[in-house]
Coordinates of C-alpha atoms in Angstrom, one line a residue:
X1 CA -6.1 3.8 -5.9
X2 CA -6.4 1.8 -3.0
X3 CA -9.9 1.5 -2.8
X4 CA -10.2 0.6 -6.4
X5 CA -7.9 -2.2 -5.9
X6 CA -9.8 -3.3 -2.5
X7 CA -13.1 -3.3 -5.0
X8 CA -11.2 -5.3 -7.6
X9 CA -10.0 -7.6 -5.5
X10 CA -13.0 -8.7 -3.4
X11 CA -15.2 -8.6 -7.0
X12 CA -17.6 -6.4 -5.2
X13 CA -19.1 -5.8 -9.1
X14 CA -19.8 -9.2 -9.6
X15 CA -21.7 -9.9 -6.5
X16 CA -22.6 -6.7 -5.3
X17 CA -23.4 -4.6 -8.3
X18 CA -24.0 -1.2 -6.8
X19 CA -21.7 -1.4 -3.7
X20 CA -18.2 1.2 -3.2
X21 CA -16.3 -0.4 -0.9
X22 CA -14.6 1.8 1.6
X23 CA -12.8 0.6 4.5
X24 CA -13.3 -2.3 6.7
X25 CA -13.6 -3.1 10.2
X26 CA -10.1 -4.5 10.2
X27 CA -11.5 -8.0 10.5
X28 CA -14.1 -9.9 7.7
X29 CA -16.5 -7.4 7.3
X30 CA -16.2 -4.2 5.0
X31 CA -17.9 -0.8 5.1
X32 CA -19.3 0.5 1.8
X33 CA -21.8 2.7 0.3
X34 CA -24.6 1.8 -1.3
X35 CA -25.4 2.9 -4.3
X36 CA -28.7 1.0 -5.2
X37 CA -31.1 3.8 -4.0
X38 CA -31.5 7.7 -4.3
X39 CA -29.8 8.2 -0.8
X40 CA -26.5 6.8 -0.9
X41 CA -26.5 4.8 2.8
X42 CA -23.4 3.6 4.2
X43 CA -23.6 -0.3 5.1
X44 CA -21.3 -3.4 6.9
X45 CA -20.9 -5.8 4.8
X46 CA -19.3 -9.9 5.5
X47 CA -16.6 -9.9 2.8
X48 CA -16.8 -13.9 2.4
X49 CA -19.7 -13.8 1.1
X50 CA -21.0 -10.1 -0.1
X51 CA -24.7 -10.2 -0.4
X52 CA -27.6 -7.7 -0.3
X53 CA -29.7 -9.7 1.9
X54 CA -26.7 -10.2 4.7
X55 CA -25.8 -6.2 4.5
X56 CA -26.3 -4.1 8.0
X57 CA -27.4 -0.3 7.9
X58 CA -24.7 1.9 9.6
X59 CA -25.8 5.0 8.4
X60 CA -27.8 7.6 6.1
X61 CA -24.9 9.0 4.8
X62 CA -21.6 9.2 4.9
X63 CA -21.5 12.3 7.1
X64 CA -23.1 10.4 9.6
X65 CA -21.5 7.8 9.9
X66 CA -18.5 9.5 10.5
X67 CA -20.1 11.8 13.0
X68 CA -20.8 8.6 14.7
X69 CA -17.4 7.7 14.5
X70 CA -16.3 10.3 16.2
X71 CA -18.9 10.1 19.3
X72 CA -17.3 6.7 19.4
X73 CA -20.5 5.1 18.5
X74 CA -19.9 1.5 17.5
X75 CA -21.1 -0.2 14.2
X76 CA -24.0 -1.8 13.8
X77 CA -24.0 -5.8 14.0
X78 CA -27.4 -6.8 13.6
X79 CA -30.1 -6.2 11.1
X80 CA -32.8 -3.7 11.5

């Protein structure tokens, strides 16, 4: 329920169609999947302004990402 309401609230649908919020960073920037493609990547997005083109790759999947997570690897903060 809680994520449903974090996706309501920010209107990830209206500006990023495609896009399942997740969590975030604790800060201005969630951590979503997106949905756009066949593999279903797991991306950092700014959540003032929640564009494609501003979107960093974390991850291939979710799986991954958390296994990175767990090394302690830190996100990603600049485009690849």
């Amino acid at each position: 329920r809680e994520l449903v309401e974090q996706n309501l609230g920010y209107a990830v649908a209206d500006f990023m169609p495609e896009l399942i919020l997740i969590g975030t960073d604790g800060g201005g920037e969630g951590i979503g999947l997106d949905m756009r493609g066949e593999a279903c990547v797991v991306v950092l997005v700014n959540l003032n302004s929640l564009r494609w083109d501003q979107s960093i790759y974390q991850a291939a999947s979710f799986d991954v990402f958390l296994e990175e997570r767990l090394r302690g690897d830190p996100l990603r903060w600049e485009t690849t």
